[in-house]
XYZ file of C-alpha atoms in Angstrom:
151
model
C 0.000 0.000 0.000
C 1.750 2.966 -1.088
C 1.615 6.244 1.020
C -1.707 7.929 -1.696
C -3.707 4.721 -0.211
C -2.852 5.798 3.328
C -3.920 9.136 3.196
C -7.560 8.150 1.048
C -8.134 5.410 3.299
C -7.540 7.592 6.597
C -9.794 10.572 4.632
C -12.787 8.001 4.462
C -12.342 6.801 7.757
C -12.377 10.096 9.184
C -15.701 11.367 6.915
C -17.455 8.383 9.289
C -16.047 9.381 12.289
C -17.334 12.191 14.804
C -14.076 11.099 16.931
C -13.131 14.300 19.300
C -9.559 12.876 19.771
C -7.744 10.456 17.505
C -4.034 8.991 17.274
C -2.278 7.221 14.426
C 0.920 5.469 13.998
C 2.241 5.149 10.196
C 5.099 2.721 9.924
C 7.225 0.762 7.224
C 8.363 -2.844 7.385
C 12.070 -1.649 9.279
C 10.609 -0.512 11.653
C 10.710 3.036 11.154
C 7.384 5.170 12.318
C 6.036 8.376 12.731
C 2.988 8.913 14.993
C 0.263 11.464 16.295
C -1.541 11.709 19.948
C -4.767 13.159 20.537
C -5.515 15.060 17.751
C -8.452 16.688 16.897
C -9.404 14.580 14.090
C -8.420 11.357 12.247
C -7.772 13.040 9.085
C -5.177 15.639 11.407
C -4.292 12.497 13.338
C -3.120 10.286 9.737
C -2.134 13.197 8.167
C 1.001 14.231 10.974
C 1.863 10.434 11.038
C 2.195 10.080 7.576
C 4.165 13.201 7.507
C 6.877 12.136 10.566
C 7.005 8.673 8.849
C 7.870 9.879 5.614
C 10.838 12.141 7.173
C 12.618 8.821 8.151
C 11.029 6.487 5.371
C 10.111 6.364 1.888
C 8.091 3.095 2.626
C 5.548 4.026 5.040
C 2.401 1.927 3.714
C 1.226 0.756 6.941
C -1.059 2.289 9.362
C -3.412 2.170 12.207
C -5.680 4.769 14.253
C -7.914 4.649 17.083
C -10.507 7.698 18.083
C -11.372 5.913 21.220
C -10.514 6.531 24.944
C -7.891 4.395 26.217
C -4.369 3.800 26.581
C -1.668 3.490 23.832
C 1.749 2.326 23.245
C 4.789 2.083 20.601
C 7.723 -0.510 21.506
C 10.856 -0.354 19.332
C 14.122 -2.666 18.598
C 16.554 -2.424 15.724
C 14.684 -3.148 12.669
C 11.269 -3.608 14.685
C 7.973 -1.779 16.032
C 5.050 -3.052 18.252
C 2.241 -0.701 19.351
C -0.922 -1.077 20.991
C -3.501 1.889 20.619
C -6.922 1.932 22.812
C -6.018 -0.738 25.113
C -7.895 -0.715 28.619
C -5.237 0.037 30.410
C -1.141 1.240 30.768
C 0.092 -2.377 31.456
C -2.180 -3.820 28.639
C -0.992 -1.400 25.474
C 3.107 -1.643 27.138
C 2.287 -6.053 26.687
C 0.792 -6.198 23.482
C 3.001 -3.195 21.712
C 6.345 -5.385 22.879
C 4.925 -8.570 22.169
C 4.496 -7.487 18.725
C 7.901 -5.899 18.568
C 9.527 -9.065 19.674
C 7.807 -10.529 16.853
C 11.194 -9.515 14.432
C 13.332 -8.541 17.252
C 14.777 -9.260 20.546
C 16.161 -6.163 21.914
C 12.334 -4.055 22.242
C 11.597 -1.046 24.484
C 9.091 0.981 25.302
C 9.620 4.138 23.265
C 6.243 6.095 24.180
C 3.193 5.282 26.314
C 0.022 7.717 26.761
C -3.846 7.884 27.272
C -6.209 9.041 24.503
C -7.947 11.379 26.200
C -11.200 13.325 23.890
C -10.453 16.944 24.947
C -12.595 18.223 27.900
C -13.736 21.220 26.033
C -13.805 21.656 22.410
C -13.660 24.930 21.449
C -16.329 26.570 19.263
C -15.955 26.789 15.255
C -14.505 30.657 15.059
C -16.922 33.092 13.118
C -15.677 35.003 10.583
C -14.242 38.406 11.273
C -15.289 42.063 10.460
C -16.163 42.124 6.409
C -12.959 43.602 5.005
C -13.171 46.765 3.029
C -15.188 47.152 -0.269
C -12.612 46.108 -3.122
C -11.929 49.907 -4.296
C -14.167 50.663 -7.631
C -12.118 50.477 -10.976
C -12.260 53.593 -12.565
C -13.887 54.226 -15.605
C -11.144 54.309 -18.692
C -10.233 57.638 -19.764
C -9.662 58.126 -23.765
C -5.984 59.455 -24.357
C -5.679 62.616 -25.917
C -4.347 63.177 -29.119
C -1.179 64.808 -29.382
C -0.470 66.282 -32.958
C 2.770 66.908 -33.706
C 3.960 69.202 -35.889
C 5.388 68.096 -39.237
C-alpha cells in the first residue's frame, strides 16, 4: 500500500467518524514510524503520522488509528515496532506493543506510552471576522488625448 492509499483510506475513515480525539501510527516494514496523539481529528491524526514517517522512510504503507478513549503504546528494537492503541489500560498497550515488537526482534523497548484522552472542552468553530473593506471601484477608462505633432 503505497503512502496515496494511506492518506484516502484515513480521509474516508475520518468522513465516518465524529471522533473528538484520535491517534495514528504510520510505519514501514524496518521498523521506522512516525505517529500522532490526541488530535483533533483522524484526518489531522493520519495526516502528521504520515508526515513524521515519511521524514525517516520512503516506505511508510502501513497504518493504524484509534478515536477511542484508552491507553496506547509504541515498543521499538533495531529493525522492529510493536504498538498497541486503545487498550484498557497502561500495562495492557506496554504487553501487546512489545509482544508485537519481539515478533522480528529481541532487543524491544518501550519508546512512548500515553492515554487518549477526547479533549474536555472543544472549542467553538470561530466566526468570521469584520467584512474587510469594499474592493476599491475600478475607474472608468479615460480616452488618451491626441497629441499632434507638428510636421
Amino acid at each position: 500500500m503505497n503512502w496515496k492509499r494511506v492518506v484516502s483510506l484515513g480521509l474516508l475513515l475520518s468522513a465516518s467518524s465524529g471522533a473528538s480525539a484520535a491517534s495514528a501510527i504510520t510505519y514501514d516494514k524496518d521498523g521506522r514510524y512516525g505517529y500522532s496523539i490526541n488530535q483533533s481529528s483522524l484526518t489531522t491524526a493520519m495526516q502528521r503520522s504520515l508526515h513524521y514517517c515519511a521524514a525517516r522512510s520512503r516506505n511508510c504503507g502501513q497504518s493504524a488509528s484509534t478515536t477511542s478513549e484508552g491507553y496506547s503504546a509504541i515498543a521499538t528494537g533495531t529493525i522492529a515496532l510493536g504498538f498497541a492503541l486503545g487498550e484498557k489500560t497502561a500495562d495492557a498497550a506496554q504487553r501487546k506493543a512489545e509482544r508485537m515488537c519481539r515478533e522480528r526482534a529481541n532487543d524491544c523497548t518501550l519508546a512512548l506510552l500515553w492515554r487518549e484522552t477526547p479533549p474536555r472542552y472543544l472549542e467553538p468553530p470561530q466566526l468570521p471576522g469584520a467584512p474587510g473593506p469594499a474592493p476599491a471601484a475600478t475607474p472608468a477608462p479615460v480616452p488618451a488625448a491626441r497629441i499632434d505633432q507638428p510636421g
